[in-house]
Amino acid sequence: MHKTTALRYETFGKPEEALSLESTELPELGRKQALLKVLAAPINPADFGRIGGTYGELAKLPATAGLEGVAEVIAVGSSDCAFRVGQHVFVPSVIGSWQSHAIANCDELFPAPEKLPIEQAAMGWVNPATAWKLMHDFAKLQAGDIIVQNAATSAVGKLVIQIASHLGIKTINLVRNLDAESHLKKLGASIVLVDDRDAAKAALEETWGKRAKIALNSVGGSSALGMCKMLANGGTLITFGAMDREPAPFPTRYLIFNDIRLRGFWVSKWYATAPREEILALHNEVFNFMENAKIRVPVAATYPLEDWQTALEHSQTAGKTGKILFKP
């Protein structure tokens, strides 16, 4: 009988109050199941929403926290399982990744990229797919085009900068302050501006009046309205987050006179509805691109599960240099 050490919650609430570290026995391994050893799992903003009960899809309680991670297959129930011992796989969000070991159904597993470092593979399920689809599903971008995004220092923001830079696409990156400007420029950012009411005017001066084809919004509030001012006629604002937690003013003028589009994107919904072959094809394309272009998400620190309170606090620290991960 195998055991797992897991961060679990029985009620929705603030993570520091709802979570507890528990050691429990795992059930017997079924014929079409695999025993996983979790290697690394990141802390994402969506994890806080899921634990807090505000996310779009909530776990059935009691639950183990953690939406994504990478694990090694250490045993299989039978040869019916399509995965081999030693192979790296993504931890299904339904079982939770903030734990040391888990049992998963083989048909719910997807191979993780073994050419990428463990920490990068652990962050491979959510953010790379989000960044890639934001840049490919809403407009036909070409070299020389411009895109604008807020929360440019987020993991998705840094991926967008790197992908765009390698494709010859210019990025206008909005941030809370300019402390991270040099870091973002090293990643390939074209323009970095403070996200305030003067940002649109400053951006258009920097681009000599050329406007963005798409705007990537993960903040909401007045920031979203500001980006609408930077969009070209027929441009699209795509909202995939709401860090500000404030309603965005309705951009009436720009909807009427500039014919802009307002769209939403949730990568979890795409994963739930896309055929398995489509998911595998996207992963293959994105991970090969990341490997060839040496694209990485910066990692600020890793913590054992036992230091979960410190890890959660660090993950919410303003100005941190990269992602925080658990390494059980």
mmCIF file of N, CA and C in Angstrom, residues 32-142:
data_model
loop_
_atom_site.group_PDB
_atom_site.id
_atom_site.type_symbol
_atom_site.label_atom_id
_atom_site.label_comp_id
_atom_site.label_asym_id
_atom_site.label_seq_id
_atom_site.Cartn_x
_atom_site.Cartn_y
_atom_site.Cartn_z
ATOM 1 N N LYS A 32 -6.372 -0.514 -15.168
ATOM 2 C CA LYS A 32 -6.138 0.555 -16.150
ATOM 3 C C LYS A 32 -5.750 1.852 -15.454
ATOM 4 N N GLN A 33 -4.943 1.704 -14.397
ATOM 5 C CA GLN A 33 -4.492 2.867 -13.639
ATOM 6 C C GLN A 33 -2.969 2.871 -13.527
ATOM 7 N N ALA A 34 -2.453 4.057 -13.155
ATOM 8 C CA ALA A 34 -1.012 4.220 -12.978
ATOM 9 C C ALA A 34 -0.740 4.884 -11.644
ATOM 10 N N LEU A 35 0.347 4.475 -11.001
ATOM 11 C CA LEU A 35 0.792 5.117 -9.770
ATOM 12 C C LEU A 35 1.814 6.187 -10.153
ATOM 13 N N LEU A 36 1.577 7.408 -9.708
ATOM 14 C CA LEU A 36 2.411 8.538 -10.082
ATOM 15 C C LEU A 36 3.205 9.060 -8.887
ATOM 16 N N LYS A 37 4.435 9.453 -9.146
ATOM 17 C CA LYS A 37 5.245 10.191 -8.182
ATOM 18 C C LYS A 37 5.354 11.614 -8.703
ATOM 19 N N VAL A 38 4.776 12.566 -7.982
ATOM 20 C CA VAL A 38 4.755 13.956 -8.442
ATOM 21 C C VAL A 38 6.166 14.544 -8.301
ATOM 22 N N LEU A 39 6.650 15.133 -9.390
ATOM 23 C CA LEU A 39 8.001 15.696 -9.416
ATOM 24 C C LEU A 39 8.013 17.198 -9.153
ATOM 25 N N ALA A 40 7.020 17.898 -9.669
ATOM 26 C CA ALA A 40 6.935 19.351 -9.465
ATOM 27 C C ALA A 40 5.537 19.824 -9.833
ATOM 28 N N ALA A 41 5.078 20.870 -9.141
ATOM 29 C CA ALA A 41 3.744 21.420 -9.391
ATOM 30 C C ALA A 41 3.762 22.905 -9.075
ATOM 31 N N PRO A 42 3.354 23.759 -10.024
ATOM 32 C CA PRO A 42 3.385 25.199 -9.794
ATOM 33 C C PRO A 42 2.189 25.700 -9.001
ATOM 34 N N ILE A 43 2.334 26.921 -8.502
ATOM 35 C CA ILE A 43 1.234 27.639 -7.853
ATOM 36 C C ILE A 43 0.750 28.691 -8.838
ATOM 37 N N ASN A 44 -0.483 28.551 -9.296
ATOM 38 C CA ASN A 44 -1.083 29.474 -10.258
ATOM 39 C C ASN A 44 -2.189 30.301 -9.609
ATOM 40 N N PRO A 45 -2.471 31.502 -10.154
ATOM 41 C CA PRO A 45 -3.599 32.281 -9.633
ATOM 42 C C PRO A 45 -4.908 31.486 -9.628
ATOM 43 N N ALA A 46 -5.104 30.629 -10.644
ATOM 44 C CA ALA A 46 -6.332 29.839 -10.708
ATOM 45 C C ALA A 46 -6.468 28.893 -9.529
ATOM 46 N N ASP A 47 -5.344 28.463 -8.957
ATOM 47 C CA ASP A 47 -5.404 27.575 -7.787
ATOM 48 C C ASP A 47 -6.097 28.267 -6.615
ATOM 49 N N PHE A 48 -5.817 29.562 -6.454
ATOM 50 C CA PHE A 48 -6.446 30.307 -5.363
ATOM 51 C C PHE A 48 -7.951 30.425 -5.588
ATOM 52 N N GLY A 49 -8.348 30.639 -6.849
ATOM 53 C CA GLY A 49 -9.776 30.718 -7.152
ATOM 54 C C GLY A 49 -10.485 29.402 -6.933
ATOM 55 N N ARG A 50 -9.813 28.308 -7.268
ATOM 56 C CA ARG A 50 -10.432 26.991 -7.105
ATOM 57 C C ARG A 50 -10.582 26.628 -5.635
ATOM 58 N N ILE A 51 -9.547 26.912 -4.845
ATOM 59 C CA ILE A 51 -9.629 26.645 -3.408
ATOM 60 C C ILE A 51 -10.633 27.583 -2.754
ATOM 61 N N GLY A 52 -10.694 28.818 -3.251
ATOM 62 C CA GLY A 52 -11.598 29.812 -2.679
ATOM 63 C C GLY A 52 -13.046 29.668 -3.093
ATOM 64 N N GLY A 53 -13.310 28.824 -4.092
ATOM 65 C CA GLY A 53 -14.690 28.597 -4.522
ATOM 66 C C GLY A 53 -15.194 29.584 -5.559
ATOM 67 N N THR A 54 -14.280 30.329 -6.211
ATOM 68 C CA THR A 54 -14.700 31.331 -7.191
ATOM 69 C C THR A 54 -14.302 30.966 -8.611
ATOM 70 N N TYR A 55 -13.638 29.840 -8.795
ATOM 71 C CA TYR A 55 -13.161 29.451 -10.121
ATOM 72 C C TYR A 55 -14.323 28.917 -10.953
ATOM 73 N N GLY A 56 -14.118 28.850 -12.268
ATOM 74 C CA GLY A 56 -15.186 28.403 -13.165
ATOM 75 C C GLY A 56 -15.595 26.971 -12.967
ATOM 76 N N GLU A 57 -14.650 26.135 -12.519
ATOM 77 C CA GLU A 57 -14.939 24.723 -12.267
ATOM 78 C C GLU A 57 -14.325 24.347 -10.926
ATOM 79 N N LEU A 58 -15.149 23.867 -10.015
ATOM 80 C CA LEU A 58 -14.687 23.581 -8.659
ATOM 81 C C LEU A 58 -14.561 22.078 -8.436
ATOM 82 N N ALA A 59 -13.649 21.713 -7.542
ATOM 83 C CA ALA A 59 -13.438 20.308 -7.215
ATOM 84 C C ALA A 59 -14.536 19.804 -6.288
ATOM 85 N N LYS A 60 -14.787 18.505 -6.353
ATOM 86 C CA LYS A 60 -15.709 17.880 -5.418
ATOM 87 C C LYS A 60 -14.981 17.690 -4.091
ATOM 88 N N LEU A 61 -15.558 18.228 -3.031
ATOM 89 C CA LEU A 61 -14.911 18.193 -1.716
ATOM 90 C C LEU A 61 -15.137 16.857 -1.003
ATOM 91 N N PRO A 62 -14.165 16.447 -0.163
ATOM 92 C CA PRO A 62 -12.831 17.032 0.031
ATOM 93 C C PRO A 62 -11.957 16.804 -1.191
ATOM 94 N N ALA A 63 -10.964 17.695 -1.388
ATOM 95 C CA ALA A 63 -10.166 17.637 -2.604
ATOM 96 C C ALA A 63 -8.700 17.921 -2.310
ATOM 97 N N THR A 64 -7.846 17.476 -3.215
ATOM 98 C CA THR A 64 -6.426 17.830 -3.189
ATOM 99 C C THR A 64 -6.215 19.011 -4.119
ATOM 100 N N ALA A 65 -5.480 20.014 -3.671
ATOM 101 C CA ALA A 65 -5.269 21.226 -4.445
ATOM 102 C C ALA A 65 -4.227 20.998 -5.546
ATOM 103 N N GLY A 66 -4.147 21.950 -6.472
ATOM 104 C CA GLY A 66 -3.150 21.923 -7.536
ATOM 105 C C GLY A 66 -3.744 21.558 -8.876
ATOM 106 N N LEU A 67 -3.739 22.524 -9.805
ATOM 107 C CA LEU A 67 -4.352 22.316 -11.116
ATOM 108 C C LEU A 67 -3.428 21.633 -12.118
ATOM 109 N N GLU A 68 -2.120 21.728 -11.923
ATOM 110 C CA GLU A 68 -1.220 21.115 -12.900
ATOM 111 C C GLU A 68 0.092 20.714 -12.230
ATOM 112 N N GLY A 69 0.796 19.833 -12.911
ATOM 113 C CA GLY A 69 2.095 19.380 -12.434
ATOM 114 C C GLY A 69 2.596 18.259 -13.321
ATOM 115 N N VAL A 70 3.824 17.843 -13.078
ATOM 116 C CA VAL A 70 4.402 16.743 -13.839
ATOM 117 C C VAL A 70 4.778 15.627 -12.868
ATOM 118 N N ALA A 71 4.585 14.382 -13.314
ATOM 119 C CA ALA A 71 4.846 13.222 -12.460
ATOM 120 C C ALA A 71 5.538 12.136 -13.256
ATOM 121 N N GLU A 72 6.157 11.231 -12.525
ATOM 122 C CA GLU A 72 6.774 10.046 -13.131
ATOM 123 C C GLU A 72 5.887 8.845 -12.858
ATOM 124 N N VAL A 73 5.646 8.042 -13.863
ATOM 125 C CA VAL A 73 4.904 6.797 -13.677
ATOM 126 C C VAL A 73 5.835 5.794 -12.987
ATOM 127 N N ILE A 74 5.444 5.333 -11.807
ATOM 128 C CA ILE A 74 6.303 4.384 -11.080
ATOM 129 C C ILE A 74 5.709 2.975 -11.012
ATOM 130 N N ALA A 75 4.449 2.836 -11.438
ATOM 131 C CA ALA A 75 3.839 1.506 -11.526
ATOM 132 C C ALA A 75 2.581 1.596 -12.377
ATOM 133 N N VAL A 76 2.253 0.512 -13.063
ATOM 134 C CA VAL A 76 1.002 0.443 -13.829
ATOM 135 C C VAL A 76 0.257 -0.818 -13.424
ATOM 136 N N GLY A 77 -1.082 -0.736 -13.516
ATOM 137 C CA GLY A 77 -1.900 -1.858 -13.081
ATOM 138 C C GLY A 77 -1.808 -3.062 -13.994
ATOM 139 N N SER A 78 -1.555 -2.811 -15.291
ATOM 140 C CA SER A 78 -1.432 -3.897 -16.266
ATOM 141 C C SER A 78 -0.856 -3.330 -17.552
ATOM 142 N N SER A 79 -0.605 -4.201 -18.505
ATOM 143 C CA SER A 79 -0.080 -3.774 -19.799
ATOM 144 C C SER A 79 -1.132 -3.019 -20.610
ATOM 145 N N ASP A 80 -2.367 -2.999 -20.121
ATOM 146 C CA ASP A 80 -3.420 -2.248 -20.813
ATOM 147 C C ASP A 80 -3.145 -0.745 -20.780
ATOM 148 N N CYS A 81 -2.346 -0.292 -19.810
ATOM 149 C CA CYS A 81 -2.035 1.132 -19.696
ATOM 150 C C CYS A 81 -1.077 1.532 -20.817
ATOM 151 N N ALA A 82 -1.380 2.638 -21.479
ATOM 152 C CA ALA A 82 -0.578 3.077 -22.626
ATOM 153 C C ALA A 82 0.738 3.726 -22.208
ATOM 154 N N PHE A 83 0.942 3.906 -20.899
ATOM 155 C CA PHE A 83 2.145 4.581 -20.419
ATOM 156 C C PHE A 83 3.065 3.581 -19.726
ATOM 157 N N ARG A 84 4.360 3.826 -19.843
ATOM 158 C CA ARG A 84 5.356 2.913 -19.299
ATOM 159 C C ARG A 84 5.932 3.449 -17.994
ATOM 160 N N VAL A 85 6.454 2.579 -17.181
ATOM 161 C CA VAL A 85 7.134 2.987 -15.952
ATOM 162 C C VAL A 85 8.340 3.854 -16.312
ATOM 163 N N GLY A 86 8.498 4.962 -15.617
ATOM 164 C CA GLY A 86 9.584 5.892 -15.888
ATOM 165 C C GLY A 86 9.196 7.054 -16.769
ATOM 166 N N GLN A 87 8.035 6.954 -17.442
ATOM 167 C CA GLN A 87 7.601 8.028 -18.333
ATOM 168 C C GLN A 87 7.063 9.210 -17.529
ATOM 169 N N HIS A 88 7.257 10.413 -18.047
ATOM 170 C CA HIS A 88 6.746 11.616 -17.405
ATOM 171 C C HIS A 88 5.387 11.972 -18.003
ATOM 172 N N VAL A 89 4.448 12.315 -17.122
ATOM 173 C CA VAL A 89 3.082 12.638 -17.545
ATOM 174 C C VAL A 89 2.601 13.871 -16.785
ATOM 175 N N PHE A 90 1.573 14.507 -17.338
ATOM 176 C CA PHE A 90 0.920 15.596 -16.622
ATOM 177 C C PHE A 90 -0.032 15.021 -15.570
ATOM 178 N N VAL A 91 -0.061 15.671 -14.409
ATOM 179 C CA VAL A 91 -0.986 15.250 -13.357
ATOM 180 C C VAL A 91 -2.379 15.781 -13.702
ATOM 181 N N PRO A 92 -3.388 14.928 -13.839
ATOM 182 C CA PRO A 92 -4.741 15.419 -14.139
ATOM 183 C C PRO A 92 -5.245 16.341 -13.026
ATOM 184 N N SER A 93 -5.848 17.452 -13.410
ATOM 185 C CA SER A 93 -6.309 18.418 -12.407
ATOM 186 C C SER A 93 -7.373 17.825 -11.499
ATOM 187 N N VAL A 94 -8.093 16.834 -11.976
ATOM 188 C CA VAL A 94 -9.176 16.248 -11.196
ATOM 189 C C VAL A 94 -8.651 15.547 -9.941
ATOM 190 N N ILE A 95 -7.379 15.093 -9.953
ATOM 191 C CA ILE A 95 -6.846 14.416 -8.768
ATOM 192 C C ILE A 95 -5.962 15.341 -7.929
ATOM 193 N N GLY A 96 -5.584 16.497 -8.479
ATOM 194 C CA GLY A 96 -4.778 17.454 -7.725
ATOM 195 C C GLY A 96 -3.293 17.146 -7.784
ATOM 196 N N SER A 97 -2.488 18.192 -7.978
ATOM 197 C CA SER A 97 -1.044 17.998 -8.148
ATOM 198 C C SER A 97 -0.220 18.347 -6.918
ATOM 199 N N TRP A 98 -0.822 18.978 -5.912
ATOM 200 C CA TRP A 98 -0.052 19.356 -4.719
ATOM 201 C C TRP A 98 0.004 18.182 -3.750
ATOM 202 N N GLN A 99 0.644 17.106 -4.189
ATOM 203 C CA GLN A 99 0.791 15.916 -3.370
ATOM 204 C C GLN A 99 2.011 15.136 -3.847
ATOM 205 N N SER A 100 2.448 14.193 -3.048
ATOM 206 C CA SER A 100 3.679 13.466 -3.373
ATOM 207 C C SER A 100 3.428 12.300 -4.321
ATOM 208 N N HIS A 101 2.291 11.626 -4.184
ATOM 209 C CA HIS A 101 1.954 10.474 -5.021
ATOM 210 C C HIS A 101 0.467 10.504 -5.330
ATOM 211 N N ALA A 102 0.086 9.831 -6.406
ATOM 212 C CA ALA A 102 -1.332 9.793 -6.778
ATOM 213 C C ALA A 102 -1.581 8.592 -7.675
ATOM 214 N N ILE A 103 -2.829 8.178 -7.721
ATOM 215 C CA ILE A 103 -3.267 7.144 -8.659
ATOM 216 C C ILE A 103 -4.183 7.797 -9.679
ATOM 217 N N ALA A 104 -3.898 7.556 -10.965
ATOM 218 C CA ALA A 104 -4.680 8.171 -12.041
ATOM 219 C C ALA A 104 -5.111 7.114 -13.043
ATOM 220 N N ASN A 105 -6.237 7.366 -13.677
ATOM 221 C CA ASN A 105 -6.687 6.508 -14.769
ATOM 222 C C ASN A 105 -5.801 6.757 -15.987
ATOM 223 N N CYS A 106 -5.338 5.690 -16.605
ATOM 224 C CA CYS A 106 -4.405 5.823 -17.724
ATOM 225 C C CYS A 106 -5.001 6.634 -18.880
ATOM 226 N N ASP A 107 -6.317 6.503 -19.103
ATOM 227 C CA ASP A 107 -6.912 7.233 -20.229
ATOM 228 C C ASP A 107 -7.079 8.729 -19.943
ATOM 229 N N GLU A 108 -6.760 9.167 -18.715
ATOM 230 C CA GLU A 108 -6.812 10.596 -18.391
ATOM 231 C C GLU A 108 -5.419 11.227 -18.392
ATOM 232 N N LEU A 109 -4.416 10.435 -18.725
ATOM 233 C CA LEU A 109 -3.045 10.930 -18.707
ATOM 234 C C LEU A 109 -2.606 11.423 -20.084
ATOM 235 N N PHE A 110 -1.721 12.435 -20.060
ATOM 236 C CA PHE A 110 -1.102 12.945 -21.284
ATOM 237 C C PHE A 110 0.407 12.983 -21.055
ATOM 238 N N PRO A 111 1.188 12.644 -22.073
ATOM 239 C CA PRO A 111 2.646 12.677 -21.908
ATOM 240 C C PRO A 111 3.146 14.103 -21.688
ATOM 241 N N ALA A 112 4.114 14.258 -20.799
ATOM 242 C CA ALA A 112 4.742 15.555 -20.551
ATOM 243 C C ALA A 112 6.030 15.635 -21.360
ATOM 244 N N PRO A 113 6.458 16.839 -21.724
ATOM 245 C CA PRO A 113 7.673 16.985 -22.531
ATOM 246 C C PRO A 113 8.927 16.623 -21.736
ATOM 247 N N GLU A 114 9.636 15.613 -22.168
ATOM 248 C CA GLU A 114 10.805 15.142 -21.420
ATOM 249 C C GLU A 114 12.087 15.859 -21.833
ATOM 250 N N LYS A 115 12.040 16.662 -22.917
ATOM 251 C CA LYS A 115 13.219 17.440 -23.316
ATOM 252 C C LYS A 115 13.317 18.748 -22.533
ATOM 253 N N LEU A 116 12.204 19.183 -21.939
ATOM 254 C CA LEU A 116 12.220 20.406 -21.144
ATOM 255 C C LEU A 116 12.609 20.076 -19.704
ATOM 256 N N PRO A 117 13.224 21.017 -18.983
ATOM 257 C CA PRO A 117 13.513 20.793 -17.560
ATOM 258 C C PRO A 117 12.231 20.485 -16.783
ATOM 259 N N ILE A 118 12.383 19.771 -15.668
ATOM 260 C CA ILE A 118 11.227 19.342 -14.877
ATOM 261 C C ILE A 118 10.324 20.522 -14.515
ATOM 262 N N GLU A 119 10.915 21.629 -14.053
ATOM 263 C CA GLU A 119 10.101 22.781 -13.649
ATOM 264 C C GLU A 119 9.298 23.325 -14.821
ATOM 265 N N GLN A 120 9.903 23.364 -16.015
ATOM 266 C CA GLN A 120 9.199 23.866 -17.193
ATOM 267 C C GLN A 120 8.085 22.907 -17.608
ATOM 268 N N ALA A 121 8.367 21.612 -17.552
ATOM 269 C CA ALA A 121 7.342 20.623 -17.887
ATOM 270 C C ALA A 121 6.164 20.724 -16.926
ATOM 271 N N ALA A 122 6.461 20.982 -15.640
ATOM 272 C CA ALA A 122 5.400 21.082 -14.632
ATOM 273 C C ALA A 122 4.446 22.234 -14.925
ATOM 274 N N MET A 123 4.956 23.265 -15.604
ATOM 275 C CA MET A 123 4.136 24.434 -15.940
ATOM 276 C C MET A 123 3.616 24.358 -17.378
ATOM 277 N N GLY A 124 3.705 23.189 -17.984
ATOM 278 C CA GLY A 124 3.416 23.054 -19.400
ATOM 279 C C GLY A 124 1.960 22.904 -19.777
ATOM 280 N N TRP A 125 1.102 22.589 -18.823
ATOM 281 C CA TRP A 125 -0.296 22.294 -19.163
ATOM 282 C C TRP A 125 -1.123 23.560 -19.362
ATOM 283 N N VAL A 126 -0.974 24.539 -18.479
ATOM 284 C CA VAL A 126 -1.870 25.704 -18.480
ATOM 285 C C VAL A 126 -1.337 26.866 -19.317
ATOM 286 N N ASN A 127 -0.199 27.421 -18.933
ATOM 287 C CA ASN A 127 0.237 28.698 -19.505
ATOM 288 C C ASN A 127 0.735 28.634 -20.946
ATOM 289 N N PRO A 128 1.567 27.643 -21.347
ATOM 290 C CA PRO A 128 1.974 27.612 -22.752
ATOM 291 C C PRO A 128 0.798 27.458 -23.714
ATOM 292 N N ALA A 129 -0.151 26.591 -23.374
ATOM 293 C CA ALA A 129 -1.326 26.421 -24.233
ATOM 294 C C ALA A 129 -2.145 27.706 -24.280
ATOM 295 N N THR A 130 -2.273 28.380 -23.130
ATOM 296 C CA THR A 130 -3.009 29.645 -23.092
ATOM 297 C C THR A 130 -2.343 30.686 -23.988
ATOM 298 N N ALA A 131 -1.044 30.887 -23.808
ATOM 299 C CA ALA A 131 -0.326 31.892 -24.599
ATOM 300 C C ALA A 131 -0.407 31.584 -26.085
ATOM 301 N N TRP A 132 -0.219 30.324 -26.440
ATOM 302 C CA TRP A 132 -0.209 29.934 -27.859
ATOM 303 C C TRP A 132 -1.567 30.166 -28.499
ATOM 304 N N LYS A 133 -2.623 29.742 -27.834
ATOM 305 C CA LYS A 133 -3.957 29.868 -28.417
ATOM 306 C C LYS A 133 -4.426 31.327 -28.447
ATOM 307 N N LEU A 134 -4.042 32.117 -27.443
ATOM 308 C CA LEU A 134 -4.379 33.548 -27.481
ATOM 309 C C LEU A 134 -3.790 34.211 -28.718
ATOM 310 N N MET A 135 -2.608 33.757 -29.117
ATOM 311 C CA MET A 135 -1.915 34.379 -30.242
ATOM 312 C C MET A 135 -2.272 33.762 -31.592
ATOM 313 N N HIS A 136 -2.947 32.629 -31.593
ATOM 314 C CA HIS A 136 -3.221 31.952 -32.863
ATOM 315 C C HIS A 136 -4.705 31.789 -33.195
ATOM 316 N N ASP A 137 -5.583 31.879 -32.199
ATOM 317 C CA ASP A 137 -6.995 31.550 -32.436
ATOM 318 C C ASP A 137 -7.883 32.751 -32.739
ATOM 319 N N PHE A 138 -7.400 33.969 -32.538
ATOM 320 C CA PHE A 138 -8.276 35.132 -32.630
ATOM 321 C C PHE A 138 -7.896 36.108 -33.736
ATOM 322 N N ALA A 139 -6.738 35.935 -34.336
ATOM 323 C CA ALA A 139 -6.295 36.785 -35.442
ATOM 324 C C ALA A 139 -5.147 36.091 -36.153
ATOM 325 N N LYS A 140 -4.982 36.400 -37.438
ATOM 326 C CA LYS A 140 -3.849 35.881 -38.207
ATOM 327 C C LYS A 140 -2.710 36.880 -38.086
ATOM 328 N N LEU A 141 -1.862 36.641 -37.107
ATOM 329 C CA LEU A 141 -0.759 37.559 -36.842
ATOM 330 C C LEU A 141 0.408 37.275 -37.780
ATOM 331 N N GLN A 142 1.062 38.347 -38.207
ATOM 332 C CA GLN A 142 2.221 38.225 -39.078
ATOM 333 C C GLN A 142 3.355 39.071 -38.524
#
